[in-house]
């Protein structure tokens, strides 16, 4: 039996799955935690990857491995391969003013045409602008800008800080894939190339793609920042270094987490994938690139060669965690309470912008309960309003995809929070699509394993995905209607 491994280096943890390359069946798995926060030193990811691999029984028998990682995180390296500062993660909103400045300088419509997105604080381009403006000493020492999965793949190949890695700091060996590159804000999904002019506008210095003709050209700026070479789907950047693996293990291209999840699910045209994790995402596989000047939908590339228009909310599973803590209950009791209440929660509405919001773009907003009366202020209504608010925020993403003309035939609901019975039941009332709940699994890591098998065999595998649930359709438009009224009030207040 040939084995492949997939890694999900997410915001909260690192997960590893080892699968049968022929069937996709799970053989073993492991996990290790990441520190909390919106900025994290990448060394923590490297340590967690080692621990998760050990927890999964190591790499014995594994023929290929690939890494899926949280998107947008900014990893800055100096010429000696050292990380210059903790990585600013996707959920760090300090660059909101930088995003607004870039949008004003380029124009939202032009930016969307050139990259498929409009800058918000989540995207890498806004973070490099923030460093340029607020940490000029660090900015002056930047030799390369990478993303989390780029850096981990580079380290697995044996590259890294001088004196602390087998092959040393060869920054020209940095690689990425089209899905992760498309989330930077300086790569064009339509033509498959970096928009180096936009990077220069953001960072104040030229850039060059590693491994291209320009990379070694004498005309390239001496102080140009290196950007990872973008690999094609199914390609390999090389092998895991012998000191790390102890055996030949082929590496896959790697991917951004949302694209890896879609790959792991085998998502097809007409599918809408809603993921409820630390963030919430709504995405659909598309044959054509899109650019949404409103910025609601980001026109990312996927990991298969197609495109992945996506809307993202900052507030998802942690909405439930926060309200469960407020009520002093666990997730099971929160679910029981929520299902005890009537749809609409007696008029109680939670607009759950606990950490600001990305869709809509309100980085400084806060959460608010409304509709509270003596009669409606019950534990059950509060619990149900939490679930409804979280899902209504995601339903706004579905509306935005449909407005751009994307077909929506069924909804695949994934993520740790969707095992909550209330989330499944209420999703069927909030989304006017058939809702399918795939069996619990690490779909980002599974998608990375698809890449590993693809690189190994030259063909994308077609593994079956089992379903765990299919809640009865029960669309209740009144839930969305009352939520939108309160959401509009928050947006109008700025």
PDB file of N, CA and C in Angstrom, residues 64-157:
ATOM      1  N   UNK A  64       4.855  10.566  -0.512  1.00  0.00           N
ATOM      2  CA  UNK A  64       4.719  11.962  -0.921  1.00  0.00           C
ATOM      3  C   UNK A  64       3.963  12.728   0.155  1.00  0.00           C
ATOM      4  N   UNK A  65       4.223  14.028   0.237  1.00  0.00           N
ATOM      5  CA  UNK A  65       3.633  14.888   1.275  1.00  0.00           C
ATOM      6  C   UNK A  65       3.408  16.264   0.680  1.00  0.00           C
ATOM      7  N   UNK A  66       2.362  16.941   1.127  1.00  0.00           N
ATOM      8  CA  UNK A  66       2.114  18.316   0.707  1.00  0.00           C
ATOM      9  C   UNK A  66       1.519  19.089   1.868  1.00  0.00           C
ATOM     10  N   UNK A  67       1.688  20.417   1.824  1.00  0.00           N
ATOM     11  CA  UNK A  67       1.296  21.280   2.938  1.00  0.00           C
ATOM     12  C   UNK A  67       0.204  22.254   2.513  1.00  0.00           C
ATOM     13  N   UNK A  68      -0.926  22.207   3.208  1.00  0.00           N
ATOM     14  CA  UNK A  68      -1.939  23.250   3.102  1.00  0.00           C
ATOM     15  C   UNK A  68      -1.770  24.191   4.283  1.00  0.00           C
ATOM     16  N   UNK A  69      -1.943  25.486   4.051  1.00  0.00           N
ATOM     17  CA  UNK A  69      -1.708  26.425   5.146  1.00  0.00           C
ATOM     18  C   UNK A  69      -2.660  27.602   5.123  1.00  0.00           C
ATOM     19  N   UNK A  70      -2.786  28.238   6.290  1.00  0.00           N
ATOM     20  CA  UNK A  70      -3.602  29.438   6.403  1.00  0.00           C
ATOM     21  C   UNK A  70      -3.110  30.469   5.397  1.00  0.00           C
ATOM     22  N   UNK A  71      -4.039  31.133   4.741  1.00  0.00           N
ATOM     23  CA  UNK A  71      -3.681  32.095   3.717  1.00  0.00           C
ATOM     24  C   UNK A  71      -3.301  33.448   4.307  1.00  0.00           C
ATOM     25  N   UNK A  72      -2.604  34.221   3.481  1.00  0.00           N
ATOM     26  CA  UNK A  72      -2.331  35.646   3.691  1.00  0.00           C
ATOM     27  C   UNK A  72      -1.242  35.961   4.713  1.00  0.00           C
ATOM     28  N   UNK A  73      -0.851  35.030   5.574  1.00  0.00           N
ATOM     29  CA  UNK A  73       0.124  35.325   6.613  1.00  0.00           C
ATOM     30  C   UNK A  73       1.453  35.779   6.010  1.00  0.00           C
ATOM     31  N   UNK A  74       1.976  36.872   6.496  1.00  0.00           N
ATOM     32  CA  UNK A  74       3.179  37.495   5.928  1.00  0.00           C
ATOM     33  C   UNK A  74       4.425  37.026   6.659  1.00  0.00           C
ATOM     34  N   UNK A  75       5.278  36.263   5.944  1.00  0.00           N
ATOM     35  CA  UNK A  75       6.555  35.806   6.487  1.00  0.00           C
ATOM     36  C   UNK A  75       7.667  36.597   5.811  1.00  0.00           C
ATOM     37  N   UNK A  76       8.407  37.382   6.584  1.00  0.00           N
ATOM     38  CA  UNK A  76       9.484  38.227   6.062  1.00  0.00           C
ATOM     39  C   UNK A  76      10.827  37.610   6.410  1.00  0.00           C
ATOM     40  N   UNK A  77      11.675  37.429   5.405  1.00  0.00           N
ATOM     41  CA  UNK A  77      12.982  36.804   5.583  1.00  0.00           C
ATOM     42  C   UNK A  77      14.098  37.755   5.191  1.00  0.00           C
ATOM     43  N   UNK A  78      15.212  37.689   5.932  1.00  0.00           N
ATOM     44  CA  UNK A  78      16.390  38.450   5.516  1.00  0.00           C
ATOM     45  C   UNK A  78      17.271  37.573   4.629  1.00  0.00           C
ATOM     46  N   UNK A  79      18.408  38.093   4.188  1.00  0.00           N
ATOM     47  CA  UNK A  79      19.240  37.368   3.225  1.00  0.00           C
ATOM     48  C   UNK A  79      19.858  36.108   3.823  1.00  0.00           C
ATOM     49  N   UNK A  80      19.894  36.026   5.149  1.00  0.00           N
ATOM     50  CA  UNK A  80      20.417  34.827   5.799  1.00  0.00           C
ATOM     51  C   UNK A  80      19.322  33.824   6.139  1.00  0.00           C
ATOM     52  N   UNK A  81      18.108  34.067   5.642  1.00  0.00           N
ATOM     53  CA  UNK A  81      17.010  33.127   5.862  1.00  0.00           C
ATOM     54  C   UNK A  81      16.344  33.254   7.213  1.00  0.00           C
ATOM     55  N   UNK A  82      16.692  34.292   7.967  1.00  0.00           N
ATOM     56  CA  UNK A  82      16.074  34.492   9.278  1.00  0.00           C
ATOM     57  C   UNK A  82      14.721  35.170   9.139  1.00  0.00           C
ATOM     58  N   UNK A  83      13.782  34.771   9.980  1.00  0.00           N
ATOM     59  CA  UNK A  83      12.485  35.453  10.047  1.00  0.00           C
ATOM     60  C   UNK A  83      12.688  36.780  10.777  1.00  0.00           C
ATOM     61  N   UNK A  84      12.266  37.870  10.147  1.00  0.00           N
ATOM     62  CA  UNK A  84      12.550  39.209  10.673  1.00  0.00           C
ATOM     63  C   UNK A  84      11.587  39.658  11.767  1.00  0.00           C
ATOM     64  N   UNK A  85      10.390  39.149  11.752  1.00  0.00           N
ATOM     65  CA  UNK A  85       9.391  39.518  12.764  1.00  0.00           C
ATOM     66  C   UNK A  85       8.317  38.436  12.785  1.00  0.00           C
ATOM     67  N   UNK A  86       7.541  38.339  13.858  1.00  0.00           N
ATOM     68  CA  UNK A  86       6.423  37.402  13.843  1.00  0.00           C
ATOM     69  C   UNK A  86       5.534  37.646  12.625  1.00  0.00           C
ATOM     70  N   UNK A  87       5.029  36.574  12.052  1.00  0.00           N
ATOM     71  CA  UNK A  87       4.162  36.690  10.879  1.00  0.00           C
ATOM     72  C   UNK A  87       2.848  37.346  11.265  1.00  0.00           C
ATOM     73  N   UNK A  88       2.426  38.346  10.494  1.00  0.00           N
ATOM     74  CA  UNK A  88       1.093  38.913  10.674  1.00  0.00           C
ATOM     75  C   UNK A  88       0.099  37.994   9.980  1.00  0.00           C
ATOM     76  N   UNK A  89      -0.885  37.507  10.721  1.00  0.00           N
ATOM     77  CA  UNK A  89      -1.823  36.520  10.193  1.00  0.00           C
ATOM     78  C   UNK A  89      -2.998  37.186   9.493  1.00  0.00           C
ATOM     79  N   UNK A  90      -3.805  36.376   8.839  1.00  0.00           N
ATOM     80  CA  UNK A  90      -4.968  36.874   8.110  1.00  0.00           C
ATOM     81  C   UNK A  90      -5.922  37.664   8.987  1.00  0.00           C
ATOM     82  N   UNK A  91      -5.999  37.294  10.286  1.00  0.00           N
ATOM     83  CA  UNK A  91      -6.973  37.919  11.182  1.00  0.00           C
ATOM     84  C   UNK A  91      -6.396  39.101  11.948  1.00  0.00           C
ATOM     85  N   UNK A  92      -5.226  39.590  11.536  1.00  0.00           N
ATOM     86  CA  UNK A  92      -4.646  40.793  12.133  1.00  0.00           C
ATOM     87  C   UNK A  92      -5.127  41.991  11.329  1.00  0.00           C
ATOM     88  N   UNK A  93      -5.897  42.866  11.960  1.00  0.00           N
ATOM     89  CA  UNK A  93      -6.561  43.954  11.233  1.00  0.00           C
ATOM     90  C   UNK A  93      -5.839  45.296  11.348  1.00  0.00           C
ATOM     91  N   UNK A  94      -4.614  45.308  11.851  1.00  0.00           N
ATOM     92  CA  UNK A  94      -3.910  46.582  12.019  1.00  0.00           C
ATOM     93  C   UNK A  94      -3.646  47.281  10.683  1.00  0.00           C
ATOM     94  N   UNK A  95      -3.701  46.526   9.579  1.00  0.00           N
ATOM     95  CA  UNK A  95      -3.394  47.108   8.273  1.00  0.00           C
ATOM     96  C   UNK A  95      -4.639  47.627   7.551  1.00  0.00           C
ATOM     97  N   UNK A  96      -5.721  47.866   8.279  1.00  0.00           N
ATOM     98  CA  UNK A  96      -6.957  48.341   7.640  1.00  0.00           C
ATOM     99  C   UNK A  96      -6.745  49.670   6.926  1.00  0.00           C
ATOM    100  N   UNK A  97      -6.007  50.596   7.544  1.00  0.00           N
ATOM    101  CA  UNK A  97      -5.752  51.888   6.896  1.00  0.00           C
ATOM    102  C   UNK A  97      -4.862  51.705   5.673  1.00  0.00           C
ATOM    103  N   UNK A  98      -3.944  50.770   5.737  1.00  0.00           N
ATOM    104  CA  UNK A  98      -3.098  50.475   4.573  1.00  0.00           C
ATOM    105  C   UNK A  98      -3.937  49.949   3.422  1.00  0.00           C
ATOM    106  N   UNK A  99      -4.924  49.112   3.735  1.00  0.00           N
ATOM    107  CA  UNK A  99      -5.819  48.587   2.699  1.00  0.00           C
ATOM    108  C   UNK A  99      -6.594  49.714   2.038  1.00  0.00           C
ATOM    109  N   UNK A 100      -7.112  50.630   2.859  1.00  0.00           N
ATOM    110  CA  UNK A 100      -7.870  51.759   2.312  1.00  0.00           C
ATOM    111  C   UNK A 100      -6.986  52.633   1.426  1.00  0.00           C
ATOM    112  N   UNK A 101      -5.739  52.831   1.843  1.00  0.00           N
ATOM    113  CA  UNK A 101      -4.821  53.665   1.057  1.00  0.00           C
ATOM    114  C   UNK A 101      -4.524  53.030  -0.297  1.00  0.00           C
ATOM    115  N   UNK A 102      -4.275  51.714  -0.318  1.00  0.00           N
ATOM    116  CA  UNK A 102      -3.988  51.034  -1.575  1.00  0.00           C
ATOM    117  C   UNK A 102      -5.192  51.070  -2.509  1.00  0.00           C
ATOM    118  N   UNK A 103      -6.388  50.899  -1.955  1.00  0.00           N
ATOM    119  CA  UNK A 103      -7.600  50.957  -2.772  1.00  0.00           C
ATOM    120  C   UNK A 103      -7.767  52.336  -3.385  1.00  0.00           C
ATOM    121  N   UNK A 104      -7.490  53.364  -2.595  1.00  0.00           N
ATOM    122  CA  UNK A 104      -7.607  54.728  -3.100  1.00  0.00           C
ATOM    123  C   UNK A 104      -6.556  55.014  -4.173  1.00  0.00           C
ATOM    124  N   UNK A 105      -5.361  54.527  -3.988  1.00  0.00           N
ATOM    125  CA  UNK A 105      -4.275  54.800  -4.928  1.00  0.00           C
ATOM    126  C   UNK A 105      -4.482  54.118  -6.272  1.00  0.00           C
ATOM    127  N   UNK A 106      -5.042  52.910  -6.254  1.00  0.00           N
ATOM    128  CA  UNK A 106      -5.206  52.133  -7.489  1.00  0.00           C
ATOM    129  C   UNK A 106      -6.619  52.237  -8.038  1.00  0.00           C
ATOM    130  N   UNK A 107      -7.597  52.306  -7.145  1.00  0.00           N
ATOM    131  CA  UNK A 107      -9.007  52.261  -7.530  1.00  0.00           C
ATOM    132  C   UNK A 107      -9.533  50.848  -7.395  1.00  0.00           C
ATOM    133  N   UNK A 108     -10.688  50.687  -6.773  1.00  0.00           N
ATOM    134  CA  UNK A 108     -11.228  49.354  -6.499  1.00  0.00           C
ATOM    135  C   UNK A 108     -11.466  48.564  -7.781  1.00  0.00           C
ATOM    136  N   UNK A 109     -12.010  49.214  -8.803  1.00  0.00           N
ATOM    137  CA  UNK A 109     -12.318  48.483 -10.032  1.00  0.00           C
ATOM    138  C   UNK A 109     -11.044  48.007 -10.712  1.00  0.00           C
ATOM    139  N   UNK A 110     -10.021  48.869 -10.782  1.00  0.00           N
ATOM    140  CA  UNK A 110      -8.764  48.475 -11.420  1.00  0.00           C
ATOM    141  C   UNK A 110      -8.072  47.384 -10.620  1.00  0.00           C
ATOM    142  N   UNK A 111      -8.109  47.520  -9.275  1.00  0.00           N
ATOM    143  CA  UNK A 111      -7.464  46.508  -8.443  1.00  0.00           C
ATOM    144  C   UNK A 111      -8.128  45.148  -8.649  1.00  0.00           C
ATOM    145  N   UNK A 112      -9.452  45.131  -8.711  1.00  0.00           N
ATOM    146  CA  UNK A 112     -10.171  43.865  -8.902  1.00  0.00           C
ATOM    147  C   UNK A 112      -9.851  43.255 -10.262  1.00  0.00           C
ATOM    148  N   UNK A 113      -9.692  44.088 -11.291  1.00  0.00           N
ATOM    149  CA  UNK A 113      -9.334  43.571 -12.616  1.00  0.00           C
ATOM    150  C   UNK A 113      -7.943  42.954 -12.611  1.00  0.00           C
ATOM    151  N   UNK A 114      -7.035  43.553 -11.841  1.00  0.00           N
ATOM    152  CA  UNK A 114      -5.635  43.122 -11.876  1.00  0.00           C
ATOM    153  C   UNK A 114      -5.334  41.937 -10.967  1.00  0.00           C
ATOM    154  N   UNK A 115      -6.125  41.748  -9.921  1.00  0.00           N
ATOM    155  CA  UNK A 115      -5.820  40.690  -8.950  1.00  0.00           C
ATOM    156  C   UNK A 115      -7.020  39.838  -8.561  1.00  0.00           C
ATOM    157  N   UNK A 116      -8.227  40.231  -8.970  1.00  0.00           N
ATOM    158  CA  UNK A 116      -9.419  39.489  -8.567  1.00  0.00           C
ATOM    159  C   UNK A 116      -9.943  39.879  -7.204  1.00  0.00           C
ATOM    160  N   UNK A 117      -9.307  40.840  -6.553  1.00  0.00           N
ATOM    161  CA  UNK A 117      -9.748  41.239  -5.215  1.00  0.00           C
ATOM    162  C   UNK A 117      -9.539  42.733  -5.009  1.00  0.00           C
ATOM    163  N   UNK A 118     -10.151  43.232  -3.944  1.00  0.00           N
ATOM    164  CA  UNK A 118      -9.971  44.605  -3.490  1.00  0.00           C
ATOM    165  C   UNK A 118      -9.354  44.534  -2.104  1.00  0.00           C
ATOM    166  N   UNK A 119      -8.299  45.309  -1.821  1.00  0.00           N
ATOM    167  CA  UNK A 119      -7.591  45.154  -0.548  1.00  0.00           C
ATOM    168  C   UNK A 119      -8.472  45.328   0.677  1.00  0.00           C
ATOM    169  N   UNK A 120      -8.336  44.398   1.601  1.00  0.00           N
ATOM    170  CA  UNK A 120      -8.833  44.526   2.965  1.00  0.00           C
ATOM    171  C   UNK A 120      -7.694  44.097   3.883  1.00  0.00           C
ATOM    172  N   UNK A 121      -7.871  44.300   5.169  1.00  0.00           N
ATOM    173  CA  UNK A 121      -6.764  44.093   6.109  1.00  0.00           C
ATOM    174  C   UNK A 121      -6.235  42.663   6.117  1.00  0.00           C
ATOM    175  N   UNK A 122      -7.028  41.704   5.665  1.00  0.00           N
ATOM    176  CA  UNK A 122      -6.583  40.311   5.700  1.00  0.00           C
ATOM    177  C   UNK A 122      -5.437  40.030   4.727  1.00  0.00           C
ATOM    178  N   UNK A 123      -5.418  40.708   3.581  1.00  0.00           N
ATOM    179  CA  UNK A 123      -4.544  40.313   2.487  1.00  0.00           C
ATOM    180  C   UNK A 123      -3.089  40.719   2.728  1.00  0.00           C
ATOM    181  N   UNK A 124      -2.178  39.926   2.200  1.00  0.00           N
ATOM    182  CA  UNK A 124      -0.745  40.119   2.424  1.00  0.00           C
ATOM    183  C   UNK A 124      -0.277  41.483   1.962  1.00  0.00           C
ATOM    184  N   UNK A 125      -0.788  41.973   0.842  1.00  0.00           N
ATOM    185  CA  UNK A 125      -0.321  43.242   0.293  1.00  0.00           C
ATOM    186  C   UNK A 125      -0.501  44.386   1.279  1.00  0.00           C
ATOM    187  N   UNK A 126      -1.568  44.325   2.072  1.00  0.00           N
ATOM    188  CA  UNK A 126      -1.790  45.399   3.046  1.00  0.00           C
ATOM    189  C   UNK A 126      -0.807  45.300   4.213  1.00  0.00           C
ATOM    190  N   UNK A 127      -0.370  44.104   4.498  1.00  0.00           N
ATOM    191  CA  UNK A 127       0.557  43.899   5.611  1.00  0.00           C
ATOM    192  C   UNK A 127       1.971  44.363   5.242  1.00  0.00           C
ATOM    193  N   UNK A 128       2.371  44.127   3.975  1.00  0.00           N
ATOM    194  CA  UNK A 128       3.685  44.628   3.579  1.00  0.00           C
ATOM    195  C   UNK A 128       3.686  46.156   3.542  1.00  0.00           C
ATOM    196  N   UNK A 129       2.555  46.764   3.152  1.00  0.00           N
ATOM    197  CA  UNK A 129       2.452  48.225   3.213  1.00  0.00           C
ATOM    198  C   UNK A 129       2.560  48.705   4.662  1.00  0.00           C
ATOM    199  N   UNK A 130       1.900  48.000   5.581  1.00  0.00           N
ATOM    200  CA  UNK A 130       1.946  48.400   6.991  1.00  0.00           C
ATOM    201  C   UNK A 130       3.383  48.340   7.522  1.00  0.00           C
ATOM    202  N   UNK A 131       4.103  47.293   7.187  1.00  0.00           N
ATOM    203  CA  UNK A 131       5.495  47.176   7.640  1.00  0.00           C
ATOM    204  C   UNK A 131       6.342  48.298   7.039  1.00  0.00           C
ATOM    205  N   UNK A 132       6.117  48.588   5.780  1.00  0.00           N
ATOM    206  CA  UNK A 132       6.856  49.685   5.145  1.00  0.00           C
ATOM    207  C   UNK A 132       6.666  50.988   5.907  1.00  0.00           C
ATOM    208  N   UNK A 133       5.423  51.257   6.326  1.00  0.00           N
ATOM    209  CA  UNK A 133       5.102  52.533   6.953  1.00  0.00           C
ATOM    210  C   UNK A 133       5.418  52.579   8.446  1.00  0.00           C
ATOM    211  N   UNK A 134       5.336  51.432   9.131  1.00  0.00           N
ATOM    212  CA  UNK A 134       5.438  51.432  10.587  1.00  0.00           C
ATOM    213  C   UNK A 134       6.713  50.779  11.123  1.00  0.00           C
ATOM    214  N   UNK A 135       7.368  49.966  10.327  1.00  0.00           N
ATOM    215  CA  UNK A 135       8.594  49.300  10.769  1.00  0.00           C
ATOM    216  C   UNK A 135       9.669  49.402   9.684  1.00  0.00           C
ATOM    217  N   UNK A 136      10.074  50.637   9.359  1.00  0.00           N
ATOM    218  CA  UNK A 136      11.006  50.826   8.244  1.00  0.00           C
ATOM    219  C   UNK A 136      12.346  50.121   8.431  1.00  0.00           C
ATOM    220  N   UNK A 137      12.801  49.973   9.666  1.00  0.00           N
ATOM    221  CA  UNK A 137      14.071  49.272   9.891  1.00  0.00           C
ATOM    222  C   UNK A 137      13.967  47.813   9.463  1.00  0.00           C
ATOM    223  N   UNK A 138      12.824  47.191   9.769  1.00  0.00           N
ATOM    224  CA  UNK A 138      12.601  45.811   9.335  1.00  0.00           C
ATOM    225  C   UNK A 138      12.420  45.766   7.818  1.00  0.00           C
ATOM    226  N   UNK A 139      11.627  46.685   7.282  1.00  0.00           N
ATOM    227  CA  UNK A 139      11.369  46.701   5.847  1.00  0.00           C
ATOM    228  C   UNK A 139      12.658  46.780   5.037  1.00  0.00           C
ATOM    229  N   UNK A 140      13.611  47.539   5.533  1.00  0.00           N
ATOM    230  CA  UNK A 140      14.867  47.715   4.791  1.00  0.00           C
ATOM    231  C   UNK A 140      15.695  46.437   4.729  1.00  0.00           C
ATOM    232  N   UNK A 141      15.421  45.482   5.617  1.00  0.00           N
ATOM    233  CA  UNK A 141      16.198  44.243   5.678  1.00  0.00           C
ATOM    234  C   UNK A 141      15.491  43.066   5.002  1.00  0.00           C
ATOM    235  N   UNK A 142      14.287  43.285   4.472  1.00  0.00           N
ATOM    236  CA  UNK A 142      13.522  42.201   3.861  1.00  0.00           C
ATOM    237  C   UNK A 142      14.165  41.784   2.549  1.00  0.00           C
ATOM    238  N   UNK A 143      14.463  40.504   2.444  1.00  0.00           N
ATOM    239  CA  UNK A 143      15.004  39.939   1.200  1.00  0.00           C
ATOM    240  C   UNK A 143      13.989  39.063   0.487  1.00  0.00           C
ATOM    241  N   UNK A 144      12.979  38.567   1.198  1.00  0.00           N
ATOM    242  CA  UNK A 144      11.953  37.719   0.589  1.00  0.00           C
ATOM    243  C   UNK A 144      10.663  37.824   1.391  1.00  0.00           C
ATOM    244  N   UNK A 145       9.551  37.687   0.696  1.00  0.00           N
ATOM    245  CA  UNK A 145       8.226  37.691   1.319  1.00  0.00           C
ATOM    246  C   UNK A 145       7.542  36.381   0.941  1.00  0.00           C
ATOM    247  N   UNK A 146       7.175  35.592   1.943  1.00  0.00           N
ATOM    248  CA  UNK A 146       6.561  34.287   1.704  1.00  0.00           C
ATOM    249  C   UNK A 146       5.280  34.166   2.520  1.00  0.00           C
ATOM    250  N   UNK A 147       4.564  33.087   2.277  1.00  0.00           N
ATOM    251  CA  UNK A 147       3.339  32.753   2.993  1.00  0.00           C
ATOM    252  C   UNK A 147       3.592  31.516   3.850  1.00  0.00           C
ATOM    253  N   UNK A 148       2.709  31.216   4.799  1.00  0.00           N
ATOM    254  CA  UNK A 148       2.975  30.101   5.721  1.00  0.00           C
ATOM    255  C   UNK A 148       3.304  28.776   5.038  1.00  0.00           C
ATOM    256  N   UNK A 149       2.509  28.363   4.045  1.00  0.00           N
ATOM    257  CA  UNK A 149       2.800  27.064   3.432  1.00  0.00           C
ATOM    258  C   UNK A 149       4.074  27.120   2.582  1.00  0.00           C
ATOM    259  N   UNK A 150       4.383  28.302   2.025  1.00  0.00           N
ATOM    260  CA  UNK A 150       5.635  28.448   1.272  1.00  0.00           C
ATOM    261  C   UNK A 150       6.832  28.180   2.170  1.00  0.00           C
ATOM    262  N   UNK A 151       6.804  28.811   3.348  1.00  0.00           N
ATOM    263  CA  UNK A 151       7.930  28.729   4.279  1.00  0.00           C
ATOM    264  C   UNK A 151       8.101  27.311   4.810  1.00  0.00           C
ATOM    265  N   UNK A 152       6.993  26.648   5.139  1.00  0.00           N
ATOM    266  CA  UNK A 152       7.079  25.283   5.654  1.00  0.00           C
ATOM    267  C   UNK A 152       7.605  24.322   4.588  1.00  0.00           C
ATOM    268  N   UNK A 153       7.159  24.476   3.353  1.00  0.00           N
ATOM    269  CA  UNK A 153       7.660  23.621   2.277  1.00  0.00           C
ATOM    270  C   UNK A 153       9.151  23.839   2.070  1.00  0.00           C
ATOM    271  N   UNK A 154       9.571  25.090   2.104  1.00  0.00           N
ATOM    272  CA  UNK A 154      10.997  25.448   1.976  1.00  0.00           C
ATOM    273  C   UNK A 154      11.822  24.805   3.076  1.00  0.00           C
ATOM    274  N   UNK A 155      11.317  24.858   4.304  1.00  0.00           N
ATOM    275  CA  UNK A 155      12.025  24.253   5.437  1.00  0.00           C
ATOM    276  C   UNK A 155      12.079  22.726   5.305  1.00  0.00           C
ATOM    277  N   UNK A 156      10.977  22.119   4.846  1.00  0.00           N
ATOM    278  CA  UNK A 156      10.967  20.668   4.658  1.00  0.00           C
ATOM    279  C   UNK A 156      12.007  20.229   3.635  1.00  0.00           C
ATOM    280  N   UNK A 157      12.276  21.059   2.667  1.00  0.00           N
ATOM    281  CA  UNK A 157      13.268  20.728   1.652  1.00  0.00           C
ATOM    282  C   UNK A 157      14.702  20.881   2.173  1.00  0.00           C
TER     283      UNK A 157
END
